[in-house]
Coordinates of C-alpha atoms and ligand atoms in Angstrom, one line a residue:
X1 CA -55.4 239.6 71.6
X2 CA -55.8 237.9 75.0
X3 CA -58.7 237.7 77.5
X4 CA -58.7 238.8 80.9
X5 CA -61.7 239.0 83.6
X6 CA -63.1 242.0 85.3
X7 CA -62.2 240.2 88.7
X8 CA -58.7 239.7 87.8
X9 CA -58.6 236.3 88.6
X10 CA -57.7 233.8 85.6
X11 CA -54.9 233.8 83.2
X12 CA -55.1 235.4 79.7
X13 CA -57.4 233.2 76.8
X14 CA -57.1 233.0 73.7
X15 CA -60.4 234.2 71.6
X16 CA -62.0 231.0 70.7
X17 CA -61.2 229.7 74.3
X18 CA -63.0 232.9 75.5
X19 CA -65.4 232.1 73.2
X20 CA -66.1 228.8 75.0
X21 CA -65.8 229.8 78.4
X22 CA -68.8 232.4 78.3
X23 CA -68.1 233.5 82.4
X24 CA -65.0 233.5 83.7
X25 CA -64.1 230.7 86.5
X26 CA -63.7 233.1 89.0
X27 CA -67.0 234.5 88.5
X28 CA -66.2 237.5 86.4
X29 CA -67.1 238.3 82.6
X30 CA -64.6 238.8 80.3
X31 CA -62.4 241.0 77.8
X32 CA -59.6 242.2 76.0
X33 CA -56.6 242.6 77.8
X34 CA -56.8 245.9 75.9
X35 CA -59.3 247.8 74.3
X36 CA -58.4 248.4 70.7
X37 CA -58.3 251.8 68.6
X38 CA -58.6 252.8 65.1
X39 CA -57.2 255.8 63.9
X40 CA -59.3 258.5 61.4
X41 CA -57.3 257.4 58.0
X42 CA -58.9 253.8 59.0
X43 CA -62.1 255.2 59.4
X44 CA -61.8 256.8 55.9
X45 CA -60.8 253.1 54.3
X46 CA -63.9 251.5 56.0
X47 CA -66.3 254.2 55.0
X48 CA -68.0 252.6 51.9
X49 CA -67.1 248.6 53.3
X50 CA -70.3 246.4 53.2
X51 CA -71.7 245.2 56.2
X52 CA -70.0 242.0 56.4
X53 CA -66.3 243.2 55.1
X54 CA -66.8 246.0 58.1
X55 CA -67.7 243.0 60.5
X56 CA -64.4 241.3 59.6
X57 CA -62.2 244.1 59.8
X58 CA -63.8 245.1 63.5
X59 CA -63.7 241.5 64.6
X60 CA -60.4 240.7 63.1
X61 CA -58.8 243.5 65.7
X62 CA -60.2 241.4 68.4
X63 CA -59.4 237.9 66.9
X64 CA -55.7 236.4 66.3
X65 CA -57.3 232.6 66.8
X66 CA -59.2 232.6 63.7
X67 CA -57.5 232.7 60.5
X68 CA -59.0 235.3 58.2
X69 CA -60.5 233.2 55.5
X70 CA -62.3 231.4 58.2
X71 CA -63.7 234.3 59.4
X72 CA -64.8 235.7 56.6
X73 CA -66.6 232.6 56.0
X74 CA -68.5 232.8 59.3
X75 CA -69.4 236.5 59.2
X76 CA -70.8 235.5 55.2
X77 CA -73.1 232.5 56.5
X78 CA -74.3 234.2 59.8
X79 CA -75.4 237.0 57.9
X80 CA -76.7 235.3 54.9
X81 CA -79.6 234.3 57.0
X82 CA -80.6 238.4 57.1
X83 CA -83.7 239.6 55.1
X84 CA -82.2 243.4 54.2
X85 CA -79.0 243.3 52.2
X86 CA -77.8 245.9 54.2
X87 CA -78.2 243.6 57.2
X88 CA -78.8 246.8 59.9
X89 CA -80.1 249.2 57.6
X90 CA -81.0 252.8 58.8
X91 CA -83.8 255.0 58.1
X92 CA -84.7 258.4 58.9
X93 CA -88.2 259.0 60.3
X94 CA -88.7 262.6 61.4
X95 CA -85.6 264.1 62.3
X96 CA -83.8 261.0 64.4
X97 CA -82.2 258.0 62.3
X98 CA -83.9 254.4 63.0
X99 CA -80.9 251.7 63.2
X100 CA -83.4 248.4 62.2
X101 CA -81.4 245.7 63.8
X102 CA -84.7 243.0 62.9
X103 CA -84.3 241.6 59.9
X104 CA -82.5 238.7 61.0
X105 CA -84.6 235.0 61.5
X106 CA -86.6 235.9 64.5
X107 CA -87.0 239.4 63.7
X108 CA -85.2 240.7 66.9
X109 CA -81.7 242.1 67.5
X110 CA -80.1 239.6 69.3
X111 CA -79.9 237.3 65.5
X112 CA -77.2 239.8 65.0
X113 CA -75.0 238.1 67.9
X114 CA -76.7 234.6 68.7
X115 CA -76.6 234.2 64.3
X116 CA -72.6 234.5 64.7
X117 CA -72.4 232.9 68.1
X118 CA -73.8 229.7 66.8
X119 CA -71.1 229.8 63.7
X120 CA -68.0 230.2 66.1
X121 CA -69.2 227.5 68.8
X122 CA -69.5 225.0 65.9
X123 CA -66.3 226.1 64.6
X124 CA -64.2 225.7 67.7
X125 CA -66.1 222.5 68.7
X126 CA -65.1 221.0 64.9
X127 CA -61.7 221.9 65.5
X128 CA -61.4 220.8 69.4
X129 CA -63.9 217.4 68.4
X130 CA -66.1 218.3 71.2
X131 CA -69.4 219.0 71.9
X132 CA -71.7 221.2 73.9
X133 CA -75.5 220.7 75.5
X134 CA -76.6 224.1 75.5
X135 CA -79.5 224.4 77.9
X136 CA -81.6 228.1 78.9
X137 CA -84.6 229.2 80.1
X138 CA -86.2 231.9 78.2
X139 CA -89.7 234.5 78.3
X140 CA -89.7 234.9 74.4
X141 CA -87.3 236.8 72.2
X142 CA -83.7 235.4 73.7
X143 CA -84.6 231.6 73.2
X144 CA -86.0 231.6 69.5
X145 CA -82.3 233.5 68.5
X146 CA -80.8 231.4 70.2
X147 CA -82.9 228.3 68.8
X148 CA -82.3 230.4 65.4
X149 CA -78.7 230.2 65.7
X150 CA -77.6 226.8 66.4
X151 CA -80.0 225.0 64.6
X152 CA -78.7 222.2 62.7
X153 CA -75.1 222.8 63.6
X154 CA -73.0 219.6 64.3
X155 CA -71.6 219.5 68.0
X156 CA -74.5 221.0 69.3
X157 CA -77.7 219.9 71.0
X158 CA -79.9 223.1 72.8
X159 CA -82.1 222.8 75.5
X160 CA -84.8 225.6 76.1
X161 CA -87.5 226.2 78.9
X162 CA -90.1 228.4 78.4
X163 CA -93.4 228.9 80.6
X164 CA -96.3 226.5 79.4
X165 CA -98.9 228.7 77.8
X166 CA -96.8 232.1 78.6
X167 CA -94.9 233.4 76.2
X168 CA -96.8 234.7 73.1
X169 CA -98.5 232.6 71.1
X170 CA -96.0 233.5 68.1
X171 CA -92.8 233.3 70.4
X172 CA -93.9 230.0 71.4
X173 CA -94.0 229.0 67.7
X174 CA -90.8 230.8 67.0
X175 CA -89.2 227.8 69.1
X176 CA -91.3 224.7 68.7
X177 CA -91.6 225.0 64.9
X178 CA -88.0 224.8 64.5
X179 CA -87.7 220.5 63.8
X180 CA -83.8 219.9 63.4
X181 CA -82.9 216.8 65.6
X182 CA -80.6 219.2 67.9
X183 CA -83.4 221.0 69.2
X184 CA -85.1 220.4 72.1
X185 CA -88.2 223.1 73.4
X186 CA -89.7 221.9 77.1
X187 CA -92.6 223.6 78.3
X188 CA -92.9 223.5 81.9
X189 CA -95.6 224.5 83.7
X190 CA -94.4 227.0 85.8
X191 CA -93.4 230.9 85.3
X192 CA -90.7 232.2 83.4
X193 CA -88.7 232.2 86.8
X194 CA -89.9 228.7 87.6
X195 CA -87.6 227.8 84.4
X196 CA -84.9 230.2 84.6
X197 CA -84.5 228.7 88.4
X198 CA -84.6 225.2 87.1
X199 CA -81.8 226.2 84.7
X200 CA -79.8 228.0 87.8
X201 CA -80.2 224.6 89.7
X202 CA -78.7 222.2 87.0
X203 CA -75.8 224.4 86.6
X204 CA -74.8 224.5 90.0
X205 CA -75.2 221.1 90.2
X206 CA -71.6 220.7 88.6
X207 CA -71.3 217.0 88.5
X208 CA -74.2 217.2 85.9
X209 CA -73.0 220.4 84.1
X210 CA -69.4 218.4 83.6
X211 CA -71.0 215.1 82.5
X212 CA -72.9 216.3 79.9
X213 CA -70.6 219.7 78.8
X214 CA -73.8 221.8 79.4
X215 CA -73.1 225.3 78.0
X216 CA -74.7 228.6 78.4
X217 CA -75.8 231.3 75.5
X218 CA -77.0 234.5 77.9
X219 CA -76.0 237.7 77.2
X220 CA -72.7 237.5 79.0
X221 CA -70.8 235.7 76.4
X222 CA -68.2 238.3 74.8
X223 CA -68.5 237.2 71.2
X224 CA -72.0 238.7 71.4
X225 CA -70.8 242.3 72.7
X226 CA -68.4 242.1 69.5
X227 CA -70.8 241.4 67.2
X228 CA -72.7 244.1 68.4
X229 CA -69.9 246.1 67.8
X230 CA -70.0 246.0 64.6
X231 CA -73.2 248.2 63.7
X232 CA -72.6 251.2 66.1
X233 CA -69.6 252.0 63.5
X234 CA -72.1 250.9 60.4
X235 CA -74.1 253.1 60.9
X236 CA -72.1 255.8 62.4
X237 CA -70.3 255.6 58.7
X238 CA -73.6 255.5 57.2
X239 CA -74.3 259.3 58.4
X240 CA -70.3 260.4 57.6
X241 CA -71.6 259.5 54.2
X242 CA -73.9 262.1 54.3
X243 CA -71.4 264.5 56.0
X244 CA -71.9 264.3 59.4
X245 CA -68.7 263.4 61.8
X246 CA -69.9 263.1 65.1
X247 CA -73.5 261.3 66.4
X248 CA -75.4 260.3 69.2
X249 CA -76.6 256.6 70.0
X250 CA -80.3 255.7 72.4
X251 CA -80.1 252.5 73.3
X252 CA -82.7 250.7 74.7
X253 CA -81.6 248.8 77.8
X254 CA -82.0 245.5 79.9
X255 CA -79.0 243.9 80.9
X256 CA -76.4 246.2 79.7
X257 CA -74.8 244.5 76.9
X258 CA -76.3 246.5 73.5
X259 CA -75.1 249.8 74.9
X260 CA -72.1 248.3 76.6
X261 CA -71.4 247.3 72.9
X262 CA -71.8 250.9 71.7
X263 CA -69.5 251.4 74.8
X264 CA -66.7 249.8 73.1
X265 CA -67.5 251.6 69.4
X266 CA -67.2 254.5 70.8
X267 CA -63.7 253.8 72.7
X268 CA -62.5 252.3 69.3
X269 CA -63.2 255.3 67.0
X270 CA -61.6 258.3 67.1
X271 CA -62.8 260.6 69.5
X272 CA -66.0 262.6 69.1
X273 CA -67.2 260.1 66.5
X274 CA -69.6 258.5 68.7
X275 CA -70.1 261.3 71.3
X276 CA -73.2 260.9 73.7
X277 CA -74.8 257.2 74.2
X278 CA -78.3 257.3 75.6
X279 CA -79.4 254.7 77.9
X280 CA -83.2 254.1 77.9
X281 CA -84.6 252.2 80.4
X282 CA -88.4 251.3 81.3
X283 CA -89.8 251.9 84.6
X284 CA -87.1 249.1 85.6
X285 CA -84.7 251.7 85.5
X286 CA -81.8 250.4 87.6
X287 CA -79.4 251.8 85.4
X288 CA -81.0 255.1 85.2
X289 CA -80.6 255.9 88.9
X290 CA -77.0 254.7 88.4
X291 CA -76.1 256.9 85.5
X292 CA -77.9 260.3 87.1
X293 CA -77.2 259.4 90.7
X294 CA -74.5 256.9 91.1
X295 CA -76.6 254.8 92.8
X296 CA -76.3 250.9 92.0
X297 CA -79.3 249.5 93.6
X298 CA -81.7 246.8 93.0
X299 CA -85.6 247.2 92.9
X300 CA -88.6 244.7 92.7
X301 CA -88.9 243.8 88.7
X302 CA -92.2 245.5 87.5
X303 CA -94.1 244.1 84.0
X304 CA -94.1 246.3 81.3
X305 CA -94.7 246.3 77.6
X306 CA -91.4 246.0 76.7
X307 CA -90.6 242.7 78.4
X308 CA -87.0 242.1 77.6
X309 CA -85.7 244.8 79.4
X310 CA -87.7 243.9 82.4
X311 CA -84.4 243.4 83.8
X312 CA -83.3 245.0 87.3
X313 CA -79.4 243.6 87.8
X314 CA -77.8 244.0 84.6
X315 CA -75.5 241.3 83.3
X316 CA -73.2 243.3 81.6
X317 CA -73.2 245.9 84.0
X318 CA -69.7 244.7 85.5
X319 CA -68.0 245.6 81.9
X320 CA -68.3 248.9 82.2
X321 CA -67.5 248.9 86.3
X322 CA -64.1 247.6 85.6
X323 CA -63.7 250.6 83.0
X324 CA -64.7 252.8 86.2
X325 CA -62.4 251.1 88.8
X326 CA -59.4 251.7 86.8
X327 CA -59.0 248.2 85.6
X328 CA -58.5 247.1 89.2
X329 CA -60.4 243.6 89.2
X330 CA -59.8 243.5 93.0
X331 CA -61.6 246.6 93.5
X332 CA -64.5 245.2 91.3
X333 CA -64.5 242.0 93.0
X334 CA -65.0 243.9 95.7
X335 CA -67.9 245.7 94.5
X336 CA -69.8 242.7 93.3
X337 CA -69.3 240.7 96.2
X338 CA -71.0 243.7 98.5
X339 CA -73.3 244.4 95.9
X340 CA -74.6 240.1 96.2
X341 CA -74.4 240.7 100.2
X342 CA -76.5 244.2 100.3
X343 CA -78.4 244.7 96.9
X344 CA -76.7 248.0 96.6
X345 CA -73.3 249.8 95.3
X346 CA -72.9 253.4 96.3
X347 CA -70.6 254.9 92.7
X348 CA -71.5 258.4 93.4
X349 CA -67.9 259.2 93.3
X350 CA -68.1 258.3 89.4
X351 CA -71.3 260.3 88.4
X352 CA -69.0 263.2 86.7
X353 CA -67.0 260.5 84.3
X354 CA -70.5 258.3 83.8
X355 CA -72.4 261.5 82.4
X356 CA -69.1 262.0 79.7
X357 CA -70.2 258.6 78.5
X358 CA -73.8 258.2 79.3
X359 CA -77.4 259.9 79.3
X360 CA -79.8 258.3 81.1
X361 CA -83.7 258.7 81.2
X362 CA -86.8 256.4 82.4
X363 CA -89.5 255.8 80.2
X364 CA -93.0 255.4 81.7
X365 CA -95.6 252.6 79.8
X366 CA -97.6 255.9 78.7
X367 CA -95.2 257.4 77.1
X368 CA -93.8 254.3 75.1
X369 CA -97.7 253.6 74.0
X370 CA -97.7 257.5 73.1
X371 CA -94.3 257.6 70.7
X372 CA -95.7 254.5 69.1
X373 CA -98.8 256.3 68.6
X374 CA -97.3 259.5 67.7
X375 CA -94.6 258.0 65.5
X376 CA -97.6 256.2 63.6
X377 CA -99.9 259.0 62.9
X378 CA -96.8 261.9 62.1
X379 CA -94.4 259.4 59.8
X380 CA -96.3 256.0 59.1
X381 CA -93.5 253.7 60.8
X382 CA -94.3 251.5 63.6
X383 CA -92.3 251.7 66.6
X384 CA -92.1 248.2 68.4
X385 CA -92.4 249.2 72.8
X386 CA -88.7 248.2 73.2
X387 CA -88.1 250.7 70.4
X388 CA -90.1 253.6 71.6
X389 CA -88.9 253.6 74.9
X390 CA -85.0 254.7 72.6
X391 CA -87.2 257.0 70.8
X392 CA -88.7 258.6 73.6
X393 CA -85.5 259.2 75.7
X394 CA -83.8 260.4 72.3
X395 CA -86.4 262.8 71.5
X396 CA -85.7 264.4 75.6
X397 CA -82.4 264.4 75.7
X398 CA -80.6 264.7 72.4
X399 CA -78.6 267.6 72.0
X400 CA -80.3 269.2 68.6
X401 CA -76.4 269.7 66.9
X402 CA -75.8 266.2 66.4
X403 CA -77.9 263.4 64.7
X404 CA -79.4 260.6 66.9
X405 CA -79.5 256.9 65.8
X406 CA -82.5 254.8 67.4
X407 CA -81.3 251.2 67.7
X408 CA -84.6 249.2 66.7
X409 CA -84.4 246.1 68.5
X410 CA -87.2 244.6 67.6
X411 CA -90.1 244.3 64.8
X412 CA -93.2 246.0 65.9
X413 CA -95.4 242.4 64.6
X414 CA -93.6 241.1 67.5
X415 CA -95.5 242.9 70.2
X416 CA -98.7 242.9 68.5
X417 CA -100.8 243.6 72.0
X418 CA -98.8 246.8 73.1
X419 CA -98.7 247.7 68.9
X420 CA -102.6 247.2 69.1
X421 CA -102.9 249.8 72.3
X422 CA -101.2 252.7 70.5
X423 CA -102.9 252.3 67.1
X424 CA -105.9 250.5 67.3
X425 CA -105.0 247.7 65.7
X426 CA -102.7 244.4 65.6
X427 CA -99.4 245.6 62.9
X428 CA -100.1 242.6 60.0
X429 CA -97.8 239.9 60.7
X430 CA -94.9 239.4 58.4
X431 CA -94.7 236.7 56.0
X432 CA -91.9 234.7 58.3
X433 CA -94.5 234.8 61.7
X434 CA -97.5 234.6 59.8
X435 CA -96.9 231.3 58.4
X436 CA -95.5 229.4 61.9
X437 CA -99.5 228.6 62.3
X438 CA -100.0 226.7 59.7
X439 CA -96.5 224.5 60.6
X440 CA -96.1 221.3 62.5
X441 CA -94.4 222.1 65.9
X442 CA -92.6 219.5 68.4
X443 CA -92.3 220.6 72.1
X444 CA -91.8 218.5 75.3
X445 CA -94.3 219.2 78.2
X446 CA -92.8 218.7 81.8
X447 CA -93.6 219.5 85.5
X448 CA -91.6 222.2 86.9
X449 CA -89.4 220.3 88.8
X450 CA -85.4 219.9 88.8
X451 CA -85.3 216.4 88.4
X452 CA -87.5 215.6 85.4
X453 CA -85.9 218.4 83.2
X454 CA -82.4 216.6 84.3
X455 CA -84.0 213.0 83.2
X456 CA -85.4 214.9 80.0
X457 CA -81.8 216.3 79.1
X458 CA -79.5 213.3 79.9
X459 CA -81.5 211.1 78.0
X460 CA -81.7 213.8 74.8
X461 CA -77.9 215.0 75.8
X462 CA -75.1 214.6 73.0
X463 CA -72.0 212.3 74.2
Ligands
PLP501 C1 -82.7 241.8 74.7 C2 -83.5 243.0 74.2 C3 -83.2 244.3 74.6 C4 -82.2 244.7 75.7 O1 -80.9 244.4 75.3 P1 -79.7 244.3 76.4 O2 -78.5 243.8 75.7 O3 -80.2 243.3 77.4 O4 -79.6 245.6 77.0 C5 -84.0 245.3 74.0 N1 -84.9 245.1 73.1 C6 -85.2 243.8 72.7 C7 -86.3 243.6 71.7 C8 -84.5 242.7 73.3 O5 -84.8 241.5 72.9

């Protein structure tokens, strides 16, 4: 399997090279030179696989780099690190499935990629003897997974902003608690997009980014999508095991690359497995305008209770536009280079194929604090806001023949605050978050300013 980019413009990769790359040089995102399909007979052999043997026979279609002992051995250890011996377990609450993707270290769905993504860089790096500064600017839940999953791993130093006295008090222990010698936390006083410009700035500055082999983690890398992969068919077997053939996926949405993910599952089971994914957006709802009217357009980003989808250009987004354009990457490049001039793509023309794959609905901070609520008082399971805002669009637009899976994506604990507005009360912390306060914690304070996060990072750099 090779790897191509949306915009057409590099020659095919192999996996681990892809892997390594994260975006393509001429700006696009990459994927497989073709998507990959499994026919119902394989279906039936994977139907009673666990987790991690299901993980290795999805990745393996996408992987010809990596022989299979190796990874096997990758999949085992990333997962290892998982709380629920299922891994993704689901539950039925009511009459829609929950799909709990937080039982990995940080409680939060993107362990389930950044757990595996911090396995493969170490891998390749081992093999190539090289080494990587990974440096990112986060507002909570993407910089403690990816803290989470390179911690420790030889090859590897990580570098992560966060706003001074911003983030919650228990994301900001998430990160600083976390002592390995490869891990580095700065504080800077500034906003979350103080830091994430900071970040911007040093990679574009590509003298620096060469010197010190700075790499990226965002959701753009493809090894994430993949792993992602992997429990849109686990728990679409789950139900077959209870005799039902085709379901329904809500996805709750920021920059695309969950439900792109579930995208892909559905493309590589036979048809009608996966038949309707719904994308749930908060009042950022970007994508929501795109899948009902096939407009493309960017708004002002507006705070809700569900921060990491407080999102209004979606990475991922591009994925699925190459998909639309026919494979074309000139046609795409053409797209994204007027969407950067104007703020706006006009894919009206594609409504009719967009609502085969897609369902799209908005879901207003009321209603979120509402299904938590609800969900509380009618089935005693707690609903974190990312979560609800699935639930919420499930509950409105599922069709009642076929069985909807909720993807939880994070643990309610997690959002305490908006928790504690539905209910009345904080959700008890688990174990794992409840002792962070009593641990000692290392972070590096700094001004928001270019140059003394660059002094800070070539002087803690690996070379
Ligand atoms: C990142 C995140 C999302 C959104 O995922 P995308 O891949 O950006 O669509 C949803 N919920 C939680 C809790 C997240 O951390």
């Amino acid at each position: 399997m090779r790897y191509i980019s949306t915009r057409g413009g590099i020659a095919p990769l192999r996996f681990q090279d892809a892997v390594m790359m994260g975006l393509a040089r001429d700006g696009g995102l990459l994927l497989p030179e073709t998507l990959p399909t499994v026919t119902a007979d394989v279906v039936d052999r994977w139907q009673s696989l666990p987790y991690q043997a299901l993980a290795k026979e999805i990745l393996a279609l996408f992987i010809d780099d990596i022989p299979d002992s190796d990874l096997e051995d990758l999949i085992n250890r990333a997962y290892a690190s998982f709380a629920h011996p299922q891994v993704t377990p689901v539950t039925k609450q009511g009459d829609v499935y929950i799909l709990e993707l937080f039982h990995g270290p940080t409680l939060a769905f993107k362990d389930v990629a950044l757990q595996l993504l911090g396995n493969l860089f170490e891998y390749v790096l081992a093999r190539s003897g090289g080494f990587m500064n990974i440096l990112g600017a986060t507002s909570g839940d993407t910089g403690s997974a990816a803290i989470a999953g390179v911690r420790g791993k030889a090859g590897i130093n990580i570098f992560i902003l966060h706003p001074h006295g911003r983030t919650s008090p228990i994301q900001a222990l998430q990160m600083t608690t976390v002592l390995d010698a490869n891990v580095f936390n700065i504080a800077v006083r500034g906003t979350f997009d103080d830091a994430q410009a900071i970040v911007k700035a040093i990679f574009n500055d590509l003298d620096f980014r060469d010197r010190h082999c700075l790499g990226a983690v965002n959701s753009i890398n493809w090894a994430r999508v993949l792993a992602q992969v992997v429990y849109y068919v686990y728990a679409y077997l789950t139900l077959r095991t209870q005799g039902e053939r085709s379901v329904d996926f809500s996805v709750p949405t920021g920059n695309f690359g969950d439900i792109f993910a579930g995208y892909v599952a559905r493309r590589l089971l036979p048809a009608g497995c996966i038949q309707t994914l719904i994308l749930a957006t908060n009042a950022n709802d970007i994508l929501t305008r795109f899948v009902n009217r096939g407009e493309y357009s960017r708004g002002q980003v507006r705070a809700t209770s569900s921060p990491s989808m407080d999102i209004q250009v979606a990475s991922n987004f591009e994925r699925y536009l190459y998909y639309l354009r026919g494979e074309d990457g000139r046609a795409v490049r053409a797209d994204m280079e007027g969407f950067a001039a104007t703020g706006r793509l006009d894919l009206s023309a594609f409504t009719g194929r967009v609502c085969e794959d897609f369902r799209s609905r908005s879901v207003s901070e009321e209603e979120t604090i509402a299904t938590i609520s609800e969900f509380y008082r009618r089935y005693d399971y707690l609903l974190d806001p990312h979560t609800a805002v699935g639930v919420k669009a499930a509950l409105d637009l599922r069709d009642s023949g076929r069985p909807v899976v909720c993807l939880a994506t994070a643990h309610p604990a997690k959002f305490g605050a908006a928790v504690s507005q539905a209910i009345g009360s904080e959700p008890p912390l688990p174990p794992a978050l409840a002792e962070l306060t009593n641990r000692e914690s290392r972070c590096t304070v700094l001004a928001a300013e270019i140059e003394a996060v660059k002094t800070f990072v070539a002087a803690n750099a690996l070379r």
